[in-house]
Short mmCIF file of N, CA and C in Angstrom, two decimals:
data_model
loop_
_atom_site.label_atom_id
_atom_site.label_comp_id
_atom_site.label_asym_id
_atom_site.label_seq_id
_atom_site.Cartn_x
_atom_site.Cartn_y
_atom_site.Cartn_z
N MET A 1 42.23 -145.65 44.96
CA MET A 1 41.29 -146.39 44.34
C MET A 1 40.58 -145.21 43.90
N ASP A 2 39.98 -145.75 42.64
CA ASP A 2 38.98 -144.78 41.62
C ASP A 2 37.67 -144.52 42.38
N ARG A 3 37.28 -143.44 43.13
CA ARG A 3 36.11 -143.18 43.89
C ARG A 3 35.02 -143.19 42.73
N GLN A 4 34.90 -143.13 41.55
CA GLN A 4 33.80 -142.95 40.59
C GLN A 4 33.21 -144.61 40.80
N HIS A 5 33.95 -145.50 41.04
CA HIS A 5 33.31 -146.90 40.82
C HIS A 5 32.97 -147.35 42.38
N GLU A 6 33.10 -146.45 43.45
CA GLU A 6 32.68 -146.94 44.91
C GLU A 6 31.20 -146.41 44.82
N ALA A 7 30.52 -147.13 45.88
CA ALA A 7 29.53 -146.71 46.30
C ALA A 7 29.44 -145.59 47.28
N PRO A 8 28.55 -144.76 47.34
CA PRO A 8 28.50 -143.57 47.72
C PRO A 8 28.35 -143.91 49.45
N ARG A 9 29.09 -143.73 50.34
CA ARG A 9 29.16 -143.46 51.70
C ARG A 9 28.45 -142.65 52.38
N ILE A 10 27.44 -143.08 52.95
CA ILE A 10 26.57 -142.24 53.80
C ILE A 10 26.68 -142.32 55.41
N VAL A 11 27.15 -141.44 56.09
CA VAL A 11 27.28 -141.61 57.50
C VAL A 11 26.35 -141.00 58.19
N VAL A 12 25.90 -141.70 59.41
CA VAL A 12 24.60 -141.01 59.98
C VAL A 12 25.28 -141.08 61.49
N GLY A 13 24.66 -140.17 62.23
CA GLY A 13 24.87 -140.04 63.80
C GLY A 13 23.77 -141.07 64.55
N VAL A 14 24.37 -141.77 65.38
CA VAL A 14 23.08 -142.22 66.12
C VAL A 14 23.27 -142.28 67.48
N ASP A 15 22.05 -141.77 68.42
CA ASP A 15 22.24 -141.69 69.93
C ASP A 15 21.06 -141.97 70.42
N GLY A 16 20.08 -142.34 69.94
CA GLY A 16 19.07 -143.26 70.72
C GLY A 16 17.73 -142.15 70.60
N SER A 17 17.98 -140.73 70.11
CA SER A 17 17.01 -139.88 70.29
C SER A 17 16.13 -139.84 69.00
N PRO A 18 15.02 -139.61 69.34
CA PRO A 18 13.84 -139.55 68.01
C PRO A 18 14.54 -138.84 66.66
N SER A 19 15.16 -137.78 66.70
CA SER A 19 15.53 -137.21 65.68
C SER A 19 16.69 -138.05 65.19
N SER A 20 17.69 -138.65 66.06
CA SER A 20 18.73 -139.72 65.33
C SER A 20 18.14 -140.85 64.64
N GLN A 21 16.82 -141.47 65.21
CA GLN A 21 16.48 -142.57 64.64
C GLN A 21 15.79 -141.76 63.33
N ALA A 22 15.08 -140.74 63.07
CA ALA A 22 14.36 -140.36 61.89
C ALA A 22 15.75 -140.11 61.26
N ALA A 23 16.90 -139.66 61.47
CA ALA A 23 18.13 -139.51 60.63
C ALA A 23 18.75 -140.91 59.89
N LEU A 24 18.50 -142.12 60.75
CA LEU A 24 18.80 -143.39 60.40
C LEU A 24 17.89 -143.58 59.53
N ARG A 25 16.72 -143.45 59.36
CA ARG A 25 15.74 -143.94 58.18
C ARG A 25 15.96 -143.28 57.18
N TRP A 26 16.06 -141.75 57.26
CA TRP A 26 16.50 -141.12 56.04
C TRP A 26 17.61 -141.21 55.32
N ALA A 27 18.62 -141.76 56.14
CA ALA A 27 19.98 -142.04 55.47
C ALA A 27 20.02 -143.41 54.72
N VAL A 28 18.83 -144.50 55.27
CA VAL A 28 19.11 -145.62 54.67
C VAL A 28 18.21 -145.69 53.10
N ARG A 29 17.00 -144.57 53.32
CA ARG A 29 16.38 -144.07 52.31
C ARG A 29 16.99 -143.47 51.19
N TYR A 30 17.91 -142.42 51.57
CA TYR A 30 18.89 -142.08 50.62
C TYR A 30 19.74 -143.01 49.74
N ALA A 31 20.46 -143.77 50.84
CA ALA A 31 21.44 -144.83 50.29
C ALA A 31 20.83 -145.66 49.30
N GLY A 32 19.23 -145.93 49.52
CA GLY A 32 18.87 -146.94 48.45
C GLY A 32 18.65 -146.00 47.17
N LEU A 33 18.30 -145.16 47.22
CA LEU A 33 18.18 -144.08 46.13
C LEU A 33 19.28 -144.05 45.07
N VAL A 34 20.63 -143.56 45.92
CA VAL A 34 21.88 -143.66 45.12
C VAL A 34 22.77 -144.94 45.18
N SER A 35 22.48 -146.03 45.72
CA SER A 35 23.04 -147.19 45.69
C SER A 35 24.33 -147.32 46.46
N GLY A 36 23.93 -146.49 47.55
CA GLY A 36 25.29 -146.38 48.55
C GLY A 36 24.80 -147.12 49.91
N ARG A 37 25.75 -146.91 50.69
CA ARG A 37 25.95 -147.67 51.88
C ARG A 37 26.24 -146.97 53.18
N VAL A 38 25.52 -147.26 54.16
CA VAL A 38 25.28 -146.29 55.57
C VAL A 38 26.40 -147.23 56.53
N ASP A 39 26.86 -146.07 57.09
CA ASP A 39 27.74 -146.38 58.31
C ASP A 39 27.19 -145.57 59.28
N ALA A 40 26.61 -145.98 60.44
CA ALA A 40 25.89 -145.73 61.83
C ALA A 40 26.90 -145.50 62.70
N VAL A 41 27.30 -144.39 63.16
CA VAL A 41 28.38 -144.13 64.08
C VAL A 41 27.90 -143.52 65.39
N ALA A 42 27.79 -144.07 66.45
CA ALA A 42 27.70 -143.55 67.79
C ALA A 42 28.76 -143.13 68.52
N ALA A 43 29.01 -142.31 69.32
CA ALA A 43 30.24 -141.77 69.96
C ALA A 43 29.56 -141.74 71.57
N TRP A 44 30.72 -142.17 71.92
CA TRP A 44 30.77 -142.05 73.68
C TRP A 44 32.05 -141.39 74.33
N ASP A 45 31.79 -140.78 75.30
CA ASP A 45 33.21 -140.27 75.92
C ASP A 45 32.77 -140.15 77.56
N LEU A 46 33.87 -140.06 78.37
CA LEU A 46 33.54 -140.00 79.73
C LEU A 46 33.57 -138.79 79.96
N PRO A 47 32.31 -138.36 80.82
CA PRO A 47 32.28 -137.18 81.35
C PRO A 47 33.66 -136.70 82.12
N GLY A 48 33.91 -135.54 81.58
CA GLY A 48 35.29 -134.54 82.24
C GLY A 48 36.53 -135.22 81.78
N ALA A 49 36.47 -136.07 80.67
CA ALA A 49 37.73 -136.66 80.39
C ALA A 49 38.69 -135.58 79.96
N ALA A 50 38.04 -134.50 79.16
CA ALA A 50 38.89 -133.58 78.57
C ALA A 50 39.05 -132.26 79.40
N SER A 51 38.91 -132.56 80.80
CA SER A 51 39.03 -131.46 81.63
C SER A 51 40.33 -131.36 82.34
N TRP A 52 40.55 -130.46 83.11
CA TRP A 52 41.95 -130.54 83.52
C TRP A 52 41.98 -131.03 84.84
N SER A 53 40.84 -131.80 85.17
CA SER A 53 41.13 -132.47 86.47
C SER A 53 41.82 -133.76 86.29
N ALA A 54 41.88 -134.63 87.25
CA ALA A 54 42.25 -136.06 87.33
C ALA A 54 41.40 -136.86 85.96
N PRO A 55 41.86 -137.97 85.51
CA PRO A 55 41.09 -138.56 84.36
C PRO A 55 39.82 -139.34 85.18
N ALA A 56 38.61 -139.12 84.32
CA ALA A 56 37.59 -139.31 84.89
C ALA A 56 37.35 -140.88 84.72
N VAL A 57 36.67 -141.70 85.50
CA VAL A 57 36.20 -143.17 85.67
C VAL A 57 34.97 -143.41 85.47
N ASP A 58 34.65 -144.14 84.69
CA ASP A 58 33.00 -144.33 84.75
C ASP A 58 32.81 -145.85 85.05
N ALA A 59 32.70 -146.22 86.12
CA ALA A 59 32.69 -147.99 86.42
C ALA A 59 31.09 -148.31 86.01
N THR A 60 30.53 -147.63 85.58
CA THR A 60 29.00 -147.99 85.19
C THR A 60 29.06 -148.19 83.52
N PHE A 61 29.96 -147.75 82.92
CA PHE A 61 30.21 -147.48 81.21
C PHE A 61 30.43 -149.26 80.78
N ASP A 62 29.70 -149.78 80.11
CA ASP A 62 30.35 -150.98 79.51
C ASP A 62 30.12 -150.64 77.98
N GLU A 63 31.34 -150.75 77.71
CA GLU A 63 31.56 -150.62 75.87
C GLU A 63 30.70 -151.91 75.43
N GLU A 64 31.01 -153.02 75.57
CA GLU A 64 30.10 -153.93 75.21
C GLU A 64 28.71 -154.08 75.08
N GLU A 65 28.34 -153.66 76.46
CA GLU A 65 26.65 -153.27 76.18
C GLU A 65 26.53 -152.24 75.23
N ALA A 66 27.20 -151.35 75.58
CA ALA A 66 26.73 -149.98 74.35
C ALA A 66 26.94 -150.38 72.87
N GLU A 67 27.44 -151.18 72.50
CA GLU A 67 27.79 -151.81 71.43
C GLU A 67 26.64 -152.50 71.23
N ARG A 68 26.19 -153.49 72.03
CA ARG A 68 24.95 -154.24 71.72
C ARG A 68 23.49 -153.35 71.53
N ARG A 69 23.43 -152.25 72.59
CA ARG A 69 22.55 -151.28 72.22
C ARG A 69 22.45 -150.62 70.67
N LEU A 70 23.50 -150.49 70.40
CA LEU A 70 23.54 -149.71 69.12
C LEU A 70 23.08 -150.63 68.14
N VAL A 71 23.82 -151.65 67.99
CA VAL A 71 22.99 -152.94 66.90
C VAL A 71 21.38 -153.13 67.26
N GLU A 72 21.04 -153.14 68.43
CA GLU A 72 19.48 -153.23 68.78
C GLU A 72 19.03 -151.91 68.39
N GLU A 73 19.59 -150.91 68.56
CA GLU A 73 18.76 -149.54 68.48
C GLU A 73 18.41 -149.45 66.55
N VAL A 74 19.40 -149.97 65.79
CA VAL A 74 19.65 -150.06 64.40
C VAL A 74 18.47 -150.96 64.12
N ARG A 75 18.37 -152.03 64.61
CA ARG A 75 17.49 -153.35 64.13
C ARG A 75 16.10 -152.79 64.85
N THR A 76 16.21 -152.16 65.76
CA THR A 76 14.65 -151.54 66.21
C THR A 76 14.11 -150.66 65.20
N VAL A 77 14.86 -149.82 64.79
CA VAL A 77 14.62 -148.49 64.08
C VAL A 77 14.30 -149.10 62.63
N LEU A 78 14.96 -149.88 62.04
CA LEU A 78 14.96 -150.30 60.39
C LEU A 78 14.37 -151.77 60.55
N GLY A 79 13.84 -152.24 61.37
CA GLY A 79 13.34 -153.72 61.44
C GLY A 79 14.24 -154.81 60.87
N GLU A 80 13.61 -155.99 61.06
CA GLU A 80 14.68 -157.34 60.96
C GLU A 80 15.05 -157.43 59.42
N ASP A 81 14.53 -156.77 58.37
CA ASP A 81 14.87 -157.33 57.22
C ASP A 81 15.37 -155.87 56.85
N ALA A 82 15.97 -155.08 57.51
CA ALA A 82 16.45 -154.12 56.97
C ALA A 82 17.76 -154.00 56.30
N PRO A 83 17.95 -153.28 55.23
CA PRO A 83 19.11 -153.45 54.35
C PRO A 83 20.60 -153.18 55.19
N SER A 84 21.59 -153.82 55.02
CA SER A 84 22.83 -153.70 55.81
C SER A 84 23.40 -152.49 56.41
N VAL A 85 23.44 -152.21 57.33
CA VAL A 85 24.26 -151.06 58.17
C VAL A 85 25.25 -151.10 58.83
N HIS A 86 26.61 -150.75 58.22
CA HIS A 86 27.71 -150.90 59.29
C HIS A 86 27.60 -150.00 60.37
N GLN A 87 27.78 -150.56 61.79
CA GLN A 87 27.64 -149.95 62.82
C GLN A 87 29.08 -149.79 63.59
N ARG A 88 29.14 -148.61 64.11
CA ARG A 88 30.52 -148.10 64.80
C ARG A 88 30.33 -147.35 66.04
N LEU A 89 30.96 -147.95 67.40
CA LEU A 89 30.72 -147.34 68.58
C LEU A 89 32.38 -146.57 68.58
N VAL A 90 32.35 -145.47 68.81
CA VAL A 90 33.83 -144.89 68.61
C VAL A 90 33.77 -143.77 70.23
N ARG A 91 34.82 -143.94 70.91
CA ARG A 91 35.00 -143.02 71.96
C ARG A 91 35.62 -141.56 71.43
N GLY A 92 34.69 -140.65 72.00
CA GLY A 92 35.39 -139.34 71.81
C GLY A 92 34.21 -138.46 71.65
N ASN A 93 34.39 -137.17 71.51
CA ASN A 93 33.52 -135.82 71.47
C ASN A 93 32.53 -136.28 70.08
N PRO A 94 31.27 -136.25 70.41
CA PRO A 94 30.33 -136.61 69.18
C PRO A 94 30.63 -135.70 68.08
N VAL A 95 30.93 -134.46 67.94
CA VAL A 95 31.15 -133.78 66.77
C VAL A 95 32.49 -134.20 66.29
N ASP A 96 33.34 -134.62 67.22
CA ASP A 96 35.08 -134.82 66.51
C ASP A 96 34.51 -136.24 65.85
N VAL A 97 33.94 -137.34 66.48
CA VAL A 97 33.78 -138.59 65.96
C VAL A 97 33.09 -138.35 64.74
N LEU A 98 31.98 -137.48 64.60
CA LEU A 98 31.34 -137.39 63.25
C LEU A 98 31.91 -136.87 62.37
N VAL A 99 32.39 -135.98 62.39
CA VAL A 99 33.46 -135.11 61.39
C VAL A 99 34.54 -136.22 60.89
N ASP A 100 35.31 -136.71 61.66
CA ASP A 100 36.46 -137.75 61.49
C ASP A 100 35.52 -138.68 60.67
N ALA A 101 34.47 -139.25 60.87
CA ALA A 101 33.67 -140.88 60.30
C ALA A 101 33.18 -139.97 58.86
N ALA A 102 33.09 -138.91 58.86
CA ALA A 102 32.67 -138.30 57.52
C ALA A 102 33.71 -137.89 56.58
N THR A 103 35.26 -137.81 56.99
CA THR A 103 35.90 -137.87 56.04
C THR A 103 36.00 -138.79 54.89
N GLY A 104 35.81 -138.17 53.66
CA GLY A 104 35.80 -139.03 52.69
C GLY A 104 34.40 -139.75 52.22
N ALA A 105 33.39 -139.25 53.07
CA ALA A 105 31.92 -139.54 52.76
C ALA A 105 31.29 -138.58 51.77
N ASP A 106 30.27 -138.97 51.14
CA ASP A 106 29.20 -138.49 50.24
C ASP A 106 28.47 -137.42 51.03
N MET A 107 28.14 -138.05 52.31
CA MET A 107 27.07 -137.18 52.90
C MET A 107 27.02 -137.48 54.41
N LEU A 108 26.80 -136.70 55.39
CA LEU A 108 26.72 -137.03 56.55
C LEU A 108 25.22 -136.57 57.21
N VAL A 109 24.59 -137.51 57.75
CA VAL A 109 23.21 -137.12 57.98
C VAL A 109 23.16 -137.37 59.84
N VAL A 110 22.50 -136.18 60.52
CA VAL A 110 22.51 -136.01 61.73
C VAL A 110 20.86 -135.82 62.29
N GLY A 111 20.49 -135.97 63.49
CA GLY A 111 19.37 -135.45 63.65
C GLY A 111 19.57 -134.15 64.33
N SER A 112 18.09 -133.68 64.12
CA SER A 112 18.15 -132.09 64.67
C SER A 112 18.63 -131.84 66.43
N HIS A 113 18.40 -132.88 67.15
CA HIS A 113 18.70 -132.62 68.54
C HIS A 113 18.78 -134.26 69.03
N GLY A 114 19.68 -134.29 69.88
CA GLY A 114 20.15 -135.46 70.51
C GLY A 114 19.70 -135.69 71.54
N ARG A 115 20.49 -136.37 72.52
CA ARG A 115 20.00 -136.67 74.11
C ARG A 115 19.87 -135.44 74.98
N GLY A 116 20.57 -134.36 74.69
CA GLY A 116 20.63 -133.27 75.41
C GLY A 116 19.88 -131.99 75.06
N GLY A 117 20.39 -130.88 75.42
CA GLY A 117 20.00 -129.78 75.03
C GLY A 117 18.32 -129.29 75.35
N PHE A 118 18.21 -128.07 74.61
CA PHE A 118 16.63 -127.58 74.87
C PHE A 118 16.00 -127.82 73.66
N SER A 119 14.54 -128.55 74.32
CA SER A 119 13.78 -129.07 73.00
C SER A 119 13.22 -127.86 72.04
N ARG A 120 13.13 -126.51 72.65
CA ARG A 120 12.88 -125.54 71.65
C ARG A 120 14.01 -124.58 70.90
N ALA A 121 15.17 -125.33 70.77
CA ALA A 121 16.25 -124.78 70.15
C ALA A 121 16.25 -125.27 68.95
N LEU A 122 16.33 -124.22 67.75
CA LEU A 122 16.31 -124.96 66.30
C LEU A 122 17.37 -125.97 66.01
N LEU A 123 18.68 -126.12 66.68
CA LEU A 123 19.47 -126.98 66.21
C LEU A 123 19.94 -127.49 67.66
N GLY A 124 20.34 -128.70 67.71
CA GLY A 124 21.03 -129.27 69.01
C GLY A 124 22.47 -128.85 68.89
N SER A 125 23.44 -128.71 69.66
CA SER A 125 25.00 -128.35 69.46
C SER A 125 25.61 -129.29 68.69
N VAL A 126 25.33 -130.83 68.64
CA VAL A 126 26.18 -131.42 67.84
C VAL A 126 26.01 -131.48 66.27
N SER A 127 24.57 -130.95 66.11
CA SER A 127 23.96 -130.91 64.72
C SER A 127 24.71 -129.46 64.27
N GLN A 128 24.55 -128.55 64.97
CA GLN A 128 25.12 -127.10 64.53
C GLN A 128 26.55 -127.04 64.37
N GLN A 129 27.49 -127.88 65.09
CA GLN A 129 28.89 -127.79 65.12
C GLN A 129 29.04 -128.65 64.06
N ALA A 130 28.48 -130.00 63.74
CA ALA A 130 28.46 -130.80 62.39
C ALA A 130 28.34 -130.11 61.19
N ALA A 131 27.28 -129.33 61.11
CA ALA A 131 27.26 -128.56 59.86
C ALA A 131 28.38 -127.42 59.73
N LEU A 132 29.00 -126.88 60.54
CA LEU A 132 30.06 -126.08 60.67
C LEU A 132 31.34 -126.69 60.36
N HIS A 133 31.68 -128.02 60.58
CA HIS A 133 32.69 -128.62 60.37
C HIS A 133 32.86 -129.89 59.51
N ALA A 134 31.64 -130.05 59.08
CA ALA A 134 31.76 -131.52 58.14
C ALA A 134 32.54 -131.30 56.74
N PRO A 135 33.37 -132.29 56.68
CA PRO A 135 34.30 -132.44 55.39
C PRO A 135 33.10 -132.55 53.90
N CYS A 136 31.92 -132.75 54.11
CA CYS A 136 31.08 -133.21 53.06
C CYS A 136 29.73 -132.50 53.17
N PRO A 137 28.60 -132.77 52.30
CA PRO A 137 27.50 -132.27 52.50
C PRO A 137 26.99 -132.87 53.90
N ILE A 138 25.95 -132.07 54.27
CA ILE A 138 25.33 -132.78 55.50
C ILE A 138 23.88 -132.30 55.25
N THR A 139 23.01 -133.44 56.03
CA THR A 139 21.50 -133.26 56.13
C THR A 139 21.37 -133.25 57.81
N ILE A 140 20.48 -132.41 58.02
CA ILE A 140 20.03 -132.35 59.30
C ILE A 140 18.71 -132.95 59.36
N VAL A 141 18.12 -133.82 60.15
CA VAL A 141 16.79 -134.46 59.94
C VAL A 141 16.03 -133.91 61.28
N ARG A 142 14.70 -133.57 61.30
CA ARG A 142 13.85 -133.47 62.60
C ARG A 142 13.36 -134.78 62.85
N ALA A 143 12.98 -134.94 64.03
CA ALA A 143 12.29 -136.22 64.43
C ALA A 143 11.10 -136.09 63.78
N ASP A 144 10.35 -137.54 63.42
CA ASP A 144 9.15 -137.60 62.81
C ASP A 144 8.02 -137.00 63.24
N ASN A 145 8.06 -137.04 64.67
CA ASN A 145 6.95 -136.65 65.60
C ASN A 145 7.61 -135.38 66.60
N PRO A 146 7.76 -134.23 66.09
CA PRO A 146 8.49 -133.30 67.15
C PRO A 146 7.64 -133.32 68.35
N VAL A 147 8.16 -132.96 69.36
CA VAL A 147 7.30 -132.72 70.74
C VAL A 147 7.07 -131.33 70.94
N ASP A 148 7.27 -130.19 70.28
CA ASP A 148 7.21 -129.02 70.33
C ASP A 148 5.41 -128.56 70.52
#
């Protein structure tokens, strides 16, 4: 397929944090400027799934509920009349999921801090690793109202 005629694809990491919400808004605004499309990607993984111990089982994780929360998060952040955003919930390490999703994309957008980490760090671990490994240009967005 000829990439010159495809709409630019912007991948944005979504985890419910204030900076990921700002990243989602930024990605949608940017897509509007370049006539692009937005793929909102959320990652989930079982704690300890990559460890040497027996496979982890999280009886409380409900994938369908997580998908509903992702759809609701996008709707809440962008509003009911927001442009179409394709949402995907993917199992795996967040960095790996975002880097894989960004393969062939024109831009990867992530928040500067996600759900974990230290509030005073300049970058969260996911945004820092995504910046090092992204297969396309990356934009890192701070929360609209940082708490520092």
